[in-house]
Coordinates of C-alpha atoms in Angstrom, one line a residue:
X14 CA -9.5 -5.0 27.5
X15 CA -10.1 -4.5 23.7
X16 CA -6.8 -4.5 21.8
X17 CA -5.9 -1.7 19.4
X18 CA -3.3 -1.8 16.6
X19 CA -0.2 0.3 17.5
X20 CA 1.3 2.0 14.4
X21 CA 4.7 2.3 16.2
X22 CA 7.2 0.0 14.5
X23 CA 4.7 -1.2 11.9
X24 CA 5.4 -1.5 8.2
X25 CA 3.2 0.3 5.7
X26 CA 2.9 1.0 2.0
X27 CA 1.1 4.1 0.7
X28 CA 0.5 4.2 -3.0
X29 CA 0.4 7.6 -4.6
X30 CA 2.3 8.8 -1.6
X31 CA 4.4 11.5 -3.2
X32 CA 1.7 14.3 -3.0
X33 CA -1.8 15.2 -1.8
X34 CA -3.7 12.8 0.3
X35 CA -1.1 10.1 0.0
X36 CA 1.7 12.3 1.3
X37 CA -0.5 13.4 4.2
X38 CA -1.2 9.7 5.0
X39 CA 2.5 8.8 4.9
X40 CA 3.2 11.8 7.2
X41 CA 0.6 10.8 9.7
X42 CA 1.9 7.2 9.8
X43 CA 5.5 8.3 10.3
X44 CA 4.5 10.7 13.0
X45 CA 3.0 7.7 14.9
X46 CA 6.2 5.6 14.5
X47 CA 5.4 3.5 11.4
X48 CA 8.0 2.8 8.7
X49 CA 6.7 3.7 5.3
X50 CA 7.2 3.0 1.6
X51 CA 5.6 5.5 -0.6
X52 CA 5.1 4.9 -4.3
X53 CA 4.5 7.1 -7.3
X54 CA 5.3 7.6 -11.0
X55 CA 7.3 10.8 -10.8
X56 CA 10.9 10.4 -9.6
X57 CA 11.2 14.2 -8.8
X58 CA 8.0 14.1 -6.7
X59 CA 9.1 11.0 -4.9
X60 CA 12.5 12.6 -4.1
X61 CA 10.7 15.7 -2.8
X62 CA 8.4 13.6 -0.6
X63 CA 11.3 11.7 0.9
X64 CA 13.1 14.9 1.6
X65 CA 10.1 16.2 3.5
X66 CA 9.2 13.0 5.3
X67 CA 12.7 11.8 6.1
X68 CA 12.9 13.9 9.2
X69 CA 9.8 12.1 10.6
X70 CA 11.1 8.6 10.5
X71 CA 12.0 5.7 8.2
X72 CA 10.7 6.2 4.7
X73 CA 11.6 4.8 1.3
X74 CA 10.3 5.7 -2.1
X75 CA 9.6 3.2 -4.9
X76 CA 8.9 4.3 -8.4
X77 CA 5.9 2.2 -9.4
X78 CA 2.9 2.6 -11.7
X79 CA 0.1 0.5 -10.1
X80 CA -1.4 -0.2 -13.5
X81 CA 1.5 -2.5 -14.0
X82 CA 1.0 -5.7 -12.0
X83 CA 4.8 -6.3 -11.7
X84 CA 5.5 -2.8 -10.5
X85 CA 2.6 -2.9 -8.0
X86 CA 3.7 -6.2 -6.5
X87 CA 7.3 -5.2 -6.6
X88 CA 6.6 -2.1 -4.5
X89 CA 4.7 -4.2 -1.9
X90 CA 7.4 -6.9 -1.9
X91 CA 10.1 -4.3 -1.5
X92 CA 8.4 -2.9 1.6
X93 CA 8.1 -6.4 3.1
X94 CA 11.7 -7.2 2.4
X95 CA 13.1 -3.9 3.8
X96 CA 10.9 -4.0 7.0
X97 CA 10.7 -7.7 7.6
X98 CA 7.0 -7.9 6.9
X99 CA 3.9 -5.8 6.1
X100 CA 1.2 -4.5 8.4
X101 CA -0.7 -1.7 6.5
X102 CA -1.5 -1.2 2.8
X103 CA -3.1 2.1 1.9
X104 CA -4.3 2.1 -1.7
X105 CA -4.4 5.8 -2.5
X106 CA -3.0 6.1 -6.1
X107 CA -5.7 7.4 -8.3
X108 CA -6.4 9.5 -11.4
X109 CA -9.3 11.6 -12.5
X110 CA -10.0 12.2 -16.2
X111 CA -13.4 13.8 -16.9
X112 CA -15.2 13.7 -20.2
X113 CA -18.5 12.6 -21.7
X114 CA -18.4 8.9 -22.8
X115 CA -18.8 9.8 -26.5
X116 CA -15.7 12.1 -26.3
X117 CA -13.4 10.1 -24.0
X118 CA -10.5 8.5 -25.7
X119 CA -10.3 4.7 -25.0
X120 CA -6.8 5.2 -23.5
X121 CA -8.1 7.6 -21.0
X122 CA -10.9 5.2 -20.0
X123 CA -8.3 2.5 -19.5
X124 CA -6.0 4.7 -17.5
X125 CA -8.8 5.6 -15.0
X126 CA -10.0 2.0 -14.6
X127 CA -6.6 0.5 -14.6
X128 CA -5.3 2.9 -11.9
X129 CA -8.3 3.3 -9.7
X130 CA -9.5 -0.3 -9.7
X131 CA -7.1 -2.8 -11.2
X132 CA -4.2 -1.2 -9.5
X133 CA -5.8 -1.7 -6.1
X134 CA -6.4 -5.4 -7.0
X135 CA -2.7 -5.8 -8.0
X136 CA -1.5 -4.3 -4.7
X137 CA -4.0 -6.3 -2.5
X138 CA -3.1 -9.5 -4.4
X139 CA 0.5 -8.9 -3.5
X140 CA 0.0 -7.7 0.0
X141 CA -2.4 -10.4 1.4
X142 CA 0.2 -13.2 1.7
X143 CA 2.5 -10.8 3.6
X144 CA -0.3 -9.7 5.9
X145 CA -1.3 -13.3 6.5
X146 CA 2.3 -14.2 7.5
X147 CA 2.2 -11.2 9.9
X148 CA -0.9 -12.6 11.5
X149 CA -3.2 -9.8 10.2
X150 CA -3.2 -6.1 9.4
X151 CA -5.0 -3.4 7.6
X152 CA -5.9 -2.6 4.0
X153 CA -7.3 0.9 3.5
X154 CA -8.7 1.9 0.1
X155 CA -9.2 5.5 -0.7
X156 CA -12.3 5.8 -2.8
X157 CA -14.6 8.8 -3.3
X158 CA -18.2 9.9 -2.8
X159 CA -18.3 9.9 -6.6
X160 CA -18.6 6.1 -6.3
X161 CA -22.2 6.6 -5.3
X162 CA -23.0 10.1 -6.6
X163 CA -22.6 10.1 -10.4
X164 CA -22.3 13.2 -12.4
X165 CA -22.0 14.3 -16.1
X166 CA -18.5 13.8 -17.4
X167 CA -17.6 11.5 -14.6
X168 CA -18.6 8.1 -16.1
X169 CA -15.1 6.6 -16.0
X170 CA -14.2 8.0 -12.6
X171 CA -17.5 7.2 -10.9
X172 CA -17.5 3.7 -12.3
X173 CA -13.9 3.1 -11.1
X174 CA -14.8 4.3 -7.6
X175 CA -18.1 2.4 -7.5
X176 CA -16.2 -0.7 -8.5
X177 CA -13.6 0.0 -5.8
X178 CA -16.4 0.2 -3.2
X179 CA -17.8 -3.2 -4.2
X180 CA -14.3 -4.7 -4.4
X181 CA -13.5 -3.4 -0.9
X182 CA -16.7 -4.9 0.5
X183 CA -16.0 -8.3 -1.0
X184 CA -12.4 -8.3 0.1
X185 CA -13.4 -7.3 3.6
X186 CA -15.5 -10.4 3.9
X187 CA -12.9 -12.7 2.3
X188 CA -10.0 -11.8 4.7
X189 CA -11.7 -10.9 8.0
X190 CA -11.0 -14.3 9.5
X191 CA -7.3 -13.8 8.7
X192 CA -7.4 -10.9 11.0
X193 CA -7.0 -8.6 8.0
X194 CA -9.3 -5.6 8.3
X195 CA -10.4 -3.8 5.2
X196 CA -11.9 -0.4 5.1
X197 CA -12.9 2.1 2.4
X198 CA -12.7 5.8 2.8
X199 CA -15.0 7.9 0.6
X200 CA -14.0 11.6 0.7
X201 CA -15.9 14.4 -0.9
X202 CA -14.2 17.5 -2.2
X203 CA -10.6 17.6 -1.0
X204 CA -8.3 20.6 -1.3
X205 CA -5.5 19.1 -3.4
X206 CA -4.3 19.5 -7.0
X207 CA -6.0 16.2 -8.0
X208 CA -6.7 15.8 -11.7
X209 CA -4.3 18.6 -12.4
X210 CA -6.6 21.2 -10.8
X211 CA -4.9 24.1 -9.1
X212 CA -6.1 25.4 -5.7
X213 CA -7.6 28.5 -7.3
X214 CA -10.5 30.1 -5.5
X215 CA -11.8 29.7 -2.0
X216 CA -10.7 26.3 -0.7
X217 CA -11.3 26.6 3.1
X218 CA -14.6 24.8 2.9
X219 CA -13.0 21.6 1.4
X220 CA -11.7 18.6 3.3
X221 CA -8.0 18.9 4.0
X222 CA -5.7 16.0 3.0
X223 CA -4.7 15.8 6.7
X224 CA -8.3 15.1 7.6
X225 CA -8.3 12.0 5.3
X226 CA -5.0 11.0 6.9
X227 CA -6.5 11.3 10.4
X228 CA -9.3 9.1 9.3
X229 CA -6.8 6.4 8.3
X230 CA -5.1 6.6 11.7
X231 CA -8.5 6.5 13.4
X232 CA -9.4 3.3 11.5
X233 CA -6.2 1.4 12.0
X234 CA -6.2 2.2 15.8
X235 CA -9.9 1.4 16.2
X236 CA -10.7 -1.3 18.8
X237 CA -10.1 -4.7 17.3
X238 CA -13.5 -6.1 18.2
X239 CA -15.2 -3.7 15.7
X240 CA -14.6 -3.1 12.0
X241 CA -15.6 0.3 10.5
X242 CA -15.6 -0.9 7.0
X243 CA -16.8 2.2 5.1
X244 CA -16.3 5.9 6.0
X245 CA -18.0 8.7 4.1
X246 CA -16.1 12.0 4.7
X247 CA -17.8 15.2 3.7
X248 CA -17.0 18.9 4.0
X249 CA -19.0 20.2 7.0
X250 CA -20.1 23.4 5.3
X251 CA -19.9 23.3 1.5
X252 CA -21.2 26.2 -0.6
X253 CA -24.9 26.3 -0.9

């Protein structure tokens, strides 16, 4: 019989877990019995997330900016220390700043690349030794269809996600024989307040954050003989 990973009792880190997609992922993991550390930069948002998630299971918040290597590794190490190991890392923290190249401040470029790409490297770099000691586990990177579908004003964001896709593919091949499975989820339009955008207008056609979370659960519980390494997730009926 093919084995499946059981989230019950597992230890997970969800970066950017205080709101939006990350919050939904943390909720889905907790509902299935995992213990979860969520990270974020806003203490108030983290407190709110823990208040919401605490009724579902064991959850801790760690204030961390994944652009900072020490804070990224510290969050991962904290989870491993609290839970006695690490089984799942979900790299969800991300920012979107949209402007033409000629108009984009250099600080904004660095913020996007450092969060969406370098931050993932820092977290993975810290997590892999813990996952190896555990005998394996999962790394899920939340990317975007923008990583393959470029658009005007999206040079920084699209480049960061294209880089994340390539990073995920290489990492998957590096650690697969350690029984560490790596997958990249590439959602299209998601109904969140990402990049400071409110929910204004009709949103029912968009992907729900909970749909991305269910994709994460589906991946980590997939039969161990197979590795779905990249998932493209689109709205079923976007506006024409």
